[in-house]
Tab-separated table of C-alpha atoms in Angstrom:
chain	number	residue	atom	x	y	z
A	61	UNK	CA	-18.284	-36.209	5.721
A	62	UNK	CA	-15.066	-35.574	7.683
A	63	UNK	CA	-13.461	-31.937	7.726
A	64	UNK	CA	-10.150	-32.281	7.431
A	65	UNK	CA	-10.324	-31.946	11.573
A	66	UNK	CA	-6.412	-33.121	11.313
A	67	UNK	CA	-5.371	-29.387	11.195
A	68	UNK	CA	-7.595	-29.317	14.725
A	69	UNK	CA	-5.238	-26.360	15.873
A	70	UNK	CA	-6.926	-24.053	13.362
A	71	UNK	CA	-9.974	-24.987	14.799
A	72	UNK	CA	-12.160	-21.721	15.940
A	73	UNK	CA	-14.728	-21.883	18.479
A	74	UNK	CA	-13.039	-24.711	20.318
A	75	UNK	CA	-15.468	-27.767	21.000
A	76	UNK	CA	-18.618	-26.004	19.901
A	77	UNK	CA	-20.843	-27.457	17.261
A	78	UNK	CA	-20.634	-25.681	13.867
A	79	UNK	CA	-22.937	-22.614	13.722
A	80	UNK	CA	-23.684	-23.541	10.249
A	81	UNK	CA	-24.013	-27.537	8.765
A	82	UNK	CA	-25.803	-28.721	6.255
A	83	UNK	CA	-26.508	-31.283	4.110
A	84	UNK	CA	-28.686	-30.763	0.630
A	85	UNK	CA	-29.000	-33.873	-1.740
A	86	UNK	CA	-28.006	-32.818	-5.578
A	87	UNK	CA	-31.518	-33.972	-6.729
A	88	UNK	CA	-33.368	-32.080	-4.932
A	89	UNK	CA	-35.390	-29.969	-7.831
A	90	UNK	CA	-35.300	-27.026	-4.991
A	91	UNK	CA	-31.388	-27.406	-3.547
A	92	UNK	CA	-30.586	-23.852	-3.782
A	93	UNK	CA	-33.720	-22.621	-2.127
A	94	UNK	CA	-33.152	-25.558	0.696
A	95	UNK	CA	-29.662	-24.554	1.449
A	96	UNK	CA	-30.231	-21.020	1.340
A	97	UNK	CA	-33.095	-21.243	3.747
A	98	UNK	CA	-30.850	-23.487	6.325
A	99	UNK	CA	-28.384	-21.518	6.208
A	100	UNK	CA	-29.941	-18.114	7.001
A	101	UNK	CA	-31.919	-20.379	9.986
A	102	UNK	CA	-28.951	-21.456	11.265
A	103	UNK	CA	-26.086	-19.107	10.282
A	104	UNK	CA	-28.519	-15.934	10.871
A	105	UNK	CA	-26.612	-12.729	10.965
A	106	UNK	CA	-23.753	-14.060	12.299
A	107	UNK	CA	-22.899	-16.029	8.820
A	108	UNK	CA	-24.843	-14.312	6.145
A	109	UNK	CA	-25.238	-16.595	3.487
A	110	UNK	CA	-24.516	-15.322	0.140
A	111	UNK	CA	-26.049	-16.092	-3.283
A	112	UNK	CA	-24.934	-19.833	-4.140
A	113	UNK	CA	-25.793	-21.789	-6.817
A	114	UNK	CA	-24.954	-25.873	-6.385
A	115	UNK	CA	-24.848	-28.324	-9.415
A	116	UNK	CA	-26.931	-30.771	-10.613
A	117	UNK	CA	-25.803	-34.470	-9.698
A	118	UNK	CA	-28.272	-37.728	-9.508
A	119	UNK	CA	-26.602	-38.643	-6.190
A	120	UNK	CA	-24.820	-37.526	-3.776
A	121	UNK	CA	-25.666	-34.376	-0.810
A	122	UNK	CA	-24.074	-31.038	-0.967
A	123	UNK	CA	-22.470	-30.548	2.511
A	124	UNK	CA	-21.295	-27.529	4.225
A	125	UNK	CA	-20.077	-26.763	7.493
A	126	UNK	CA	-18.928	-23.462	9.283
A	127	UNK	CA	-17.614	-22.229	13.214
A	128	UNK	CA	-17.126	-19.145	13.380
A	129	UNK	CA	-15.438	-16.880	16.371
A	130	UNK	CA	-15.455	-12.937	16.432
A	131	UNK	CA	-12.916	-10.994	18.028
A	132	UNK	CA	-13.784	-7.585	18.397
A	133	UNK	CA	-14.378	-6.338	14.317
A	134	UNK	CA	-12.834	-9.179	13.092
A	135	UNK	CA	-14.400	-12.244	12.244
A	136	UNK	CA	-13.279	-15.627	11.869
A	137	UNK	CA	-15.004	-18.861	9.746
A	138	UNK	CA	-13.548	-22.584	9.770
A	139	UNK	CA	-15.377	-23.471	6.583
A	140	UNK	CA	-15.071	-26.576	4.833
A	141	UNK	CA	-17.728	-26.626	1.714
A	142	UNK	CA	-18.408	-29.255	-1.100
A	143	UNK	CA	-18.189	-28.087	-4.528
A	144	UNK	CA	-20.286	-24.621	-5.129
A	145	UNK	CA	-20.165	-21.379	-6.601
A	146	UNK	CA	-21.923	-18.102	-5.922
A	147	UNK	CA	-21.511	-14.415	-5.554
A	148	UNK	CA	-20.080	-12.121	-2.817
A	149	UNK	CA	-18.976	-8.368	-2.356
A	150	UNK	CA	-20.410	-4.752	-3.481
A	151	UNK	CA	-21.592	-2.441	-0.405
A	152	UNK	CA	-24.590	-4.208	-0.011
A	153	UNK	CA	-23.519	-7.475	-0.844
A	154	UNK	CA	-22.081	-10.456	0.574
A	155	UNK	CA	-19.695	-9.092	3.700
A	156	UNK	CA	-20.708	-5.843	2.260
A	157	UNK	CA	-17.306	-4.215	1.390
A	158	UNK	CA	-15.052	-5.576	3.784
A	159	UNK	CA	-12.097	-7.139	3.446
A	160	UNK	CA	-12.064	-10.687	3.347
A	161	UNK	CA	-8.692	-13.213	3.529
A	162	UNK	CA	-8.984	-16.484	2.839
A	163	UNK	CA	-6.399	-18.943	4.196
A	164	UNK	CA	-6.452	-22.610	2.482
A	165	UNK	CA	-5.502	-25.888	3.613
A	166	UNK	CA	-7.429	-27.811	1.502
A	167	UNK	CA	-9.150	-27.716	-2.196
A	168	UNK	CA	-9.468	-24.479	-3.909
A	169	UNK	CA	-11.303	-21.064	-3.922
A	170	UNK	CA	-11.388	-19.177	-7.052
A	171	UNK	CA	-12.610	-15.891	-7.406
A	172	UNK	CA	-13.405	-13.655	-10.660
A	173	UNK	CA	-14.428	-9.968	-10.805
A	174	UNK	CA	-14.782	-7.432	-13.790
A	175	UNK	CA	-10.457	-6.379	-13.476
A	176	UNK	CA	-9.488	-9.517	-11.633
A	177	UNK	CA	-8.854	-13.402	-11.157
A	178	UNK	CA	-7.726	-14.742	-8.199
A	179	UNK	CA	-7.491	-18.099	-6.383
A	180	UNK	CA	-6.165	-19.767	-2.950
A	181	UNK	CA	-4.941	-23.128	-3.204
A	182	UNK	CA	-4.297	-24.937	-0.615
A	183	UNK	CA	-0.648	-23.828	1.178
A	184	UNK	CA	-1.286	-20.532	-0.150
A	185	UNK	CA	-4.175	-17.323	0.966
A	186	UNK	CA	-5.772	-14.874	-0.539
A	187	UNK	CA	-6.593	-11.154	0.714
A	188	UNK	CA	-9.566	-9.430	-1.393
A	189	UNK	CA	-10.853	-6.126	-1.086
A	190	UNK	CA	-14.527	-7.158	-1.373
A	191	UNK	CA	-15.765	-3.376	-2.109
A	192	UNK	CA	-16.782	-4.325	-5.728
A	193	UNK	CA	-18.863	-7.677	-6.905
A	194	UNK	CA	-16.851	-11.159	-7.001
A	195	UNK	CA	-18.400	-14.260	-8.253
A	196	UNK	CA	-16.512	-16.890	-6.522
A	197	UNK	CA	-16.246	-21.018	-7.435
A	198	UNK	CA	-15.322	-23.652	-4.645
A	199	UNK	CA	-13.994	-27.332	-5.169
A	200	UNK	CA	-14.940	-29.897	-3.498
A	201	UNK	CA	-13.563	-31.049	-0.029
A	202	UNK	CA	-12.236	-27.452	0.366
A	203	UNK	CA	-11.352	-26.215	3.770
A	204	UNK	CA	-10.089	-22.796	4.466
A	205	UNK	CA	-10.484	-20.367	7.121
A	206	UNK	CA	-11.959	-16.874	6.530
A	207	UNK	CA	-10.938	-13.548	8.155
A	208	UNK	CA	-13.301	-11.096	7.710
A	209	UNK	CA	-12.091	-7.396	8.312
A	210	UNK	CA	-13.763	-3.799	8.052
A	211	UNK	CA	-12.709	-2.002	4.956
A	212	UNK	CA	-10.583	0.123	6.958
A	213	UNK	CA	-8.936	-1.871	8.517
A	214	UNK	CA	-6.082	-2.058	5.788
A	215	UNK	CA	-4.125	0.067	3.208
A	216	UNK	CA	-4.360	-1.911	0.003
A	217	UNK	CA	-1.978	-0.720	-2.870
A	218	UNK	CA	-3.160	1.740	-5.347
A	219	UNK	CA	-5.594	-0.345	-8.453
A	220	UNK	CA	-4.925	-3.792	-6.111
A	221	UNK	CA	-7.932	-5.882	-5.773
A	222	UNK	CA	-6.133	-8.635	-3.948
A	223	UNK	CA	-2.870	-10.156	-3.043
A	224	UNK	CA	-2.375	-14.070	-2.865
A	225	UNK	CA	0.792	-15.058	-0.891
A	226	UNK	CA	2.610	-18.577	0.152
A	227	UNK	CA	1.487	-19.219	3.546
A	228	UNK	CA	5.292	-20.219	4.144
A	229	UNK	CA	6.403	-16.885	3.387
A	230	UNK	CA	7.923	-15.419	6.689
A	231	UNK	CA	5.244	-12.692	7.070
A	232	UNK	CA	2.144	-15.254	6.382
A	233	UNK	CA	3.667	-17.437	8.776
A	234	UNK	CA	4.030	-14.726	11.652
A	235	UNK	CA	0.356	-13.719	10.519
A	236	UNK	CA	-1.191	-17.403	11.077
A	237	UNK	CA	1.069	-18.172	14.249
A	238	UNK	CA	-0.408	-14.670	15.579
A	239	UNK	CA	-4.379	-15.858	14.469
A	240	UNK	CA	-4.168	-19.433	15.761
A	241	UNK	CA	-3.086	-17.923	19.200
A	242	UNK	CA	-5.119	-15.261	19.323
A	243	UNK	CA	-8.230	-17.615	18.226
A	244	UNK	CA	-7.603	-19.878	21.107
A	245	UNK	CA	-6.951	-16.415	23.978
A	246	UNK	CA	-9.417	-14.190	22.477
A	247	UNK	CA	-12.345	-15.365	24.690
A	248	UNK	CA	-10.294	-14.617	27.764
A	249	UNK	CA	-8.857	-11.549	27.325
A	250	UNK	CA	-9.715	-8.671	29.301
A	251	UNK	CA	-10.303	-5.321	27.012
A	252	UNK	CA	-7.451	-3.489	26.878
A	253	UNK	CA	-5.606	-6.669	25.773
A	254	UNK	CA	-8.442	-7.748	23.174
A	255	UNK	CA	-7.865	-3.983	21.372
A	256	UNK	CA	-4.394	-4.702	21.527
A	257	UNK	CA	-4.355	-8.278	19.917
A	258	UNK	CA	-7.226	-6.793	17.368
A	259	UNK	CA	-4.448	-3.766	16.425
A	260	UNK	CA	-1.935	-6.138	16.139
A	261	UNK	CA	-3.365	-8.430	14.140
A	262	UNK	CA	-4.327	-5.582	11.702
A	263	UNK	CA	-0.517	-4.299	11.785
A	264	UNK	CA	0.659	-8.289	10.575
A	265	UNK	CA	-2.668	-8.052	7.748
A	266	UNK	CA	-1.100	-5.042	6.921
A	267	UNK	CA	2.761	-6.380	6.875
A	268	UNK	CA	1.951	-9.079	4.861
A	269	UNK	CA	0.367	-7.034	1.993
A	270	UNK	CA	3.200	-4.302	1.734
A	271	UNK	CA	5.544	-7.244	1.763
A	272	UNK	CA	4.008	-8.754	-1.827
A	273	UNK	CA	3.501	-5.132	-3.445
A	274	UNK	CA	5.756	-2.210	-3.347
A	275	UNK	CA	3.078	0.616	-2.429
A	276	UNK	CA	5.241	3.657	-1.518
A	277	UNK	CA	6.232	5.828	-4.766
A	278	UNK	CA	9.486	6.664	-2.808
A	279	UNK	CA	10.603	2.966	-1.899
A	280	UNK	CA	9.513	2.285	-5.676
A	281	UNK	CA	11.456	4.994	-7.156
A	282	UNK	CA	14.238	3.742	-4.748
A	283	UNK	CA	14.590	0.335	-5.844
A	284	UNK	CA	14.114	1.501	-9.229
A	285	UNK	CA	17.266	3.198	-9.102
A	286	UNK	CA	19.196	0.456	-7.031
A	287	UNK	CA	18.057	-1.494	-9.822
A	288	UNK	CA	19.125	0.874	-12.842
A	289	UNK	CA	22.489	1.098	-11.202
A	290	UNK	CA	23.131	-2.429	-10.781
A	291	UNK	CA	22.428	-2.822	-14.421
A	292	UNK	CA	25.151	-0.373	-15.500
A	293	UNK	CA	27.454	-2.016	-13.702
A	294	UNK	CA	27.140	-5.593	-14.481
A	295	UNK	CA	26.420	-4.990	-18.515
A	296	UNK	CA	29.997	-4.921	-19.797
A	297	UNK	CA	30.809	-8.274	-17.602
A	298	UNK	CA	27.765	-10.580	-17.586
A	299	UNK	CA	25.984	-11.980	-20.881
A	300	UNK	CA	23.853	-14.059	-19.040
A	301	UNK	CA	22.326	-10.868	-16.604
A	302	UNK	CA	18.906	-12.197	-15.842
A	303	UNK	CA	15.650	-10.379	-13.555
A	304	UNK	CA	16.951	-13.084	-11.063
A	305	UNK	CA	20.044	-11.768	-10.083
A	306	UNK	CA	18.792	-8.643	-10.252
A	307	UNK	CA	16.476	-9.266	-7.918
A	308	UNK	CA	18.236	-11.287	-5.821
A	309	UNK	CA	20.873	-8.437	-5.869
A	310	UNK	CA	18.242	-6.248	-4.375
A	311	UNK	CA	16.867	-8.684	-2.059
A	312	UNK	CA	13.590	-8.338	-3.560
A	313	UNK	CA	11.270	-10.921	-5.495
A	314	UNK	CA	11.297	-11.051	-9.045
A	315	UNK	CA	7.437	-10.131	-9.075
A	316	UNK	CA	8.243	-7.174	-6.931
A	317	UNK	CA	10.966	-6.246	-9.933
A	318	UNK	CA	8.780	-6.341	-12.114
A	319	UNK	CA	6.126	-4.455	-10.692
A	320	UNK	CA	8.227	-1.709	-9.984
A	321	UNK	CA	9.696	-1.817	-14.320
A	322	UNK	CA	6.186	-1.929	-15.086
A	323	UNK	CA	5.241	0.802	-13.034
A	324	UNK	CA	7.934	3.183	-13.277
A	325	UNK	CA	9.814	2.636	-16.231
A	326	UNK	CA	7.328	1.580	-18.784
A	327	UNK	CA	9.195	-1.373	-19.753
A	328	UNK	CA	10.439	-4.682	-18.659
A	329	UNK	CA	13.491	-5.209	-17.134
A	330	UNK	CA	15.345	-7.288	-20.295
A	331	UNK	CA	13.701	-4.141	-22.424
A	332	UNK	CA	15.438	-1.788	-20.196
A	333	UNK	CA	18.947	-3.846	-20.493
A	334	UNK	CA	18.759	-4.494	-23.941
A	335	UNK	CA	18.029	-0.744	-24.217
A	336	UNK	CA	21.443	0.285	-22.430
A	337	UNK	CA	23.078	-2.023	-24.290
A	338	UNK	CA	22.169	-0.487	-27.732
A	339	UNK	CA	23.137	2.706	-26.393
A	340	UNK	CA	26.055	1.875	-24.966
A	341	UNK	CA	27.022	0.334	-28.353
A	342	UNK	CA	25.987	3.026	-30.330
A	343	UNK	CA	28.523	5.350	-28.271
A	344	UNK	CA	31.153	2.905	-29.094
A	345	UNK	CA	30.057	2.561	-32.861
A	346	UNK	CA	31.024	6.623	-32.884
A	347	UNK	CA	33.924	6.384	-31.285
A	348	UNK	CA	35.644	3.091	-32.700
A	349	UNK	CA	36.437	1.215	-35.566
A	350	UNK	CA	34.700	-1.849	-34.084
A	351	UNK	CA	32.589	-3.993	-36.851
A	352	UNK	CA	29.436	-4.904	-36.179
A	353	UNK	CA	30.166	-8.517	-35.129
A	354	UNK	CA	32.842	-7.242	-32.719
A	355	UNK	CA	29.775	-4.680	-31.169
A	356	UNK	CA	27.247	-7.320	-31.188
A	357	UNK	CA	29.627	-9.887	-29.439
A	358	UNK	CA	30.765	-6.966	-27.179
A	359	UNK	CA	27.357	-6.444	-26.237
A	360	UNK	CA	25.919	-10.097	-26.355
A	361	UNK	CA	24.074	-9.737	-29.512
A	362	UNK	CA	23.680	-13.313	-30.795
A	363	UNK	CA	25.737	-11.963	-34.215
A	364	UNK	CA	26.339	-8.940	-36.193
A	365	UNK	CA	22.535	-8.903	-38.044
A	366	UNK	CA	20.329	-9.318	-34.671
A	367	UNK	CA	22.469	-6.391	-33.600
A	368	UNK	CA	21.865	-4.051	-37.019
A	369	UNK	CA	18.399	-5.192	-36.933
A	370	UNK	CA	17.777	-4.048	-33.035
A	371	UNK	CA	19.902	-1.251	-33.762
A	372	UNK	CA	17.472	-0.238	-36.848
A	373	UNK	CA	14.478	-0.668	-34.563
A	374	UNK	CA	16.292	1.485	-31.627
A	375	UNK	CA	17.218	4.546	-33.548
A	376	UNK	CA	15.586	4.670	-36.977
A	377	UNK	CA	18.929	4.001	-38.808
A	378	UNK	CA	21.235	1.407	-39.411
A	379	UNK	CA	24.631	1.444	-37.110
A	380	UNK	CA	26.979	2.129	-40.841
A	381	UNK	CA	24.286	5.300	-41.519
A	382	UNK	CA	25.206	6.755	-37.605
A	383	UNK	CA	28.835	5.899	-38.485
A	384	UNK	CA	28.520	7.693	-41.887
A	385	UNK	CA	26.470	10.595	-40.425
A	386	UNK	CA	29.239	10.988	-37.132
């Protein structure tokens, strides 16, 4: 069963045969015990294997195969894997509670935990803090490499299990240009320069996470602010103000928006507009003669009873009872 070998640049351990392949046929009344025994002969402690579980076909082989390279602490699996699921994580699990990254090319991991759902697809990687149990499903013909890193190794953002990214983002593809290189040096490298390559390779890990999630409460508060005060300047001129331009305002992601709403102002960012916008009409309602179809089409209320009816919601009254009562 081929590999996908045409991505032969990702290739770790060079020309050396896998440290792990193996085929199990489907029918075989004692698969799982037959795969998990092969693979702890050949894979040993070097590629612990971790609880699997394989399906039931009449024909047809399971096949898996696996190089792996370490560099220092970090460790380094060119996996490709028929379809399976199984179990990983928990401190004294699978990888124990490490930090594992999965980068896809082909197929699909998913993986579930008691908070979370993730998956990589392939184009796209996945870093999981693997501290807590993950139960994990794999298509078929899916080939990935895996980066294995101590739980130290990286600052994850506060109640973040993982972080999935586009491998064509700018930092993912700094990240993989820095791997693939230092997978093909790392056997040469004298000491000094193997720490180095190690630390940096941490530092891009690291980059690429705090570029996906805003994980400094000053930055946050920051762009929250930035954000507020772009509002209040665009909400008398633009009806069709969306998180977009916003965002793109910012030069942040919409997700990244979001998050930060979510986190800091307990609301989403259209809540938050139309928000201002009732107050801002409710000021005007005091101090004019305006009608309520001139306030809702001032402030791009789709007519004069969405607006009373928001209004109502807002503040507990109807906009003629605050004009009566002002």
């Amino acid at each position: 069963m081929d590999s996908n070998d045409g991505i032969a640049a990702w290739r770790v351990g060079g020309d050396a045969p896998p440290v792990v392949d193996i085929g199990v046929p489907y029918a075989d009344e004692n698969r799982n015990h037959v795969l998990l025994s092969a693979w702890r002969h050949q894979g040993g402690e070097s590629v612990p294997a971790p609880p699997l579980l394989l399906p039931r076909h009449s024909e047809g082989a399971y096949r898996v195969r696996i190089r792996a390279q370490k560099m220092l602490d970090l460790h380094v699996e060119d996996q490709y894997s028929h379809a399976i699921s199984g179990s990983t994580g928990g401190p004294v699990g699978h990888h124990g509670d490490g930090i594992v990254t999965h980068i896809t090319f082909s197929g699909e991991w998913r993986f579930a935990s008691r908070n979370r759902r993730s998956r990589t697809t392939a184009g796209t990687l996945c870093v999981r803090r693997n501290e807590g149990p993950w139960d994990f499903e794999v298509a078929r013909g899916t080939r990935a490499l895996a980066v294995h890193l101590p739980a130290s190794a990286l600052r994850f953002p506060a109640n973040t299990l993982s972080v999935t990214a586009q491998q064509t983002s700018p930092a993912a593809r700094l990240l993989l240009a820095h791997l693939r290189l230092f997978g093909e040096t790392a056997d040469r490298l004298g000491p000094a320069a193997a720490v180095t390559a190690r630390n940096a390779t941490v530092e891009l890990f690291q980059g690429l996470l705090n570029d996906q999630v805003i994980d400094d409460a000053c930055v946050t508060s920051t762009l929250l602010a930035a954000a507020k005060e772009y509002i209040e300047g665009r909400l008398l001129h633009d009806a069709d103000l969306n998180p977009r331009d916003i965002a793109d305002a910012l030069h942040v992601s919409v997700r990244t928006l979001y998050r930060v709403f979510d986190q800091e102002a307990t609301s989403s960012v259209m809540a938050y507009v139309r928000a201002r916008r009732l107050e801002r009409a409710r000021t005007e309602l005091l101090a004019t003669r305006l009608t309520m179809s001139e306030l809702a089409a001032r402030w791009h209320f789709a007519d004069g009873s969405h607006f009373v009816k928001a209004y109502r919601k807002r503040f507990g009254e109807t906009p003629s009872a605050s004009r009566r009562r002002g």
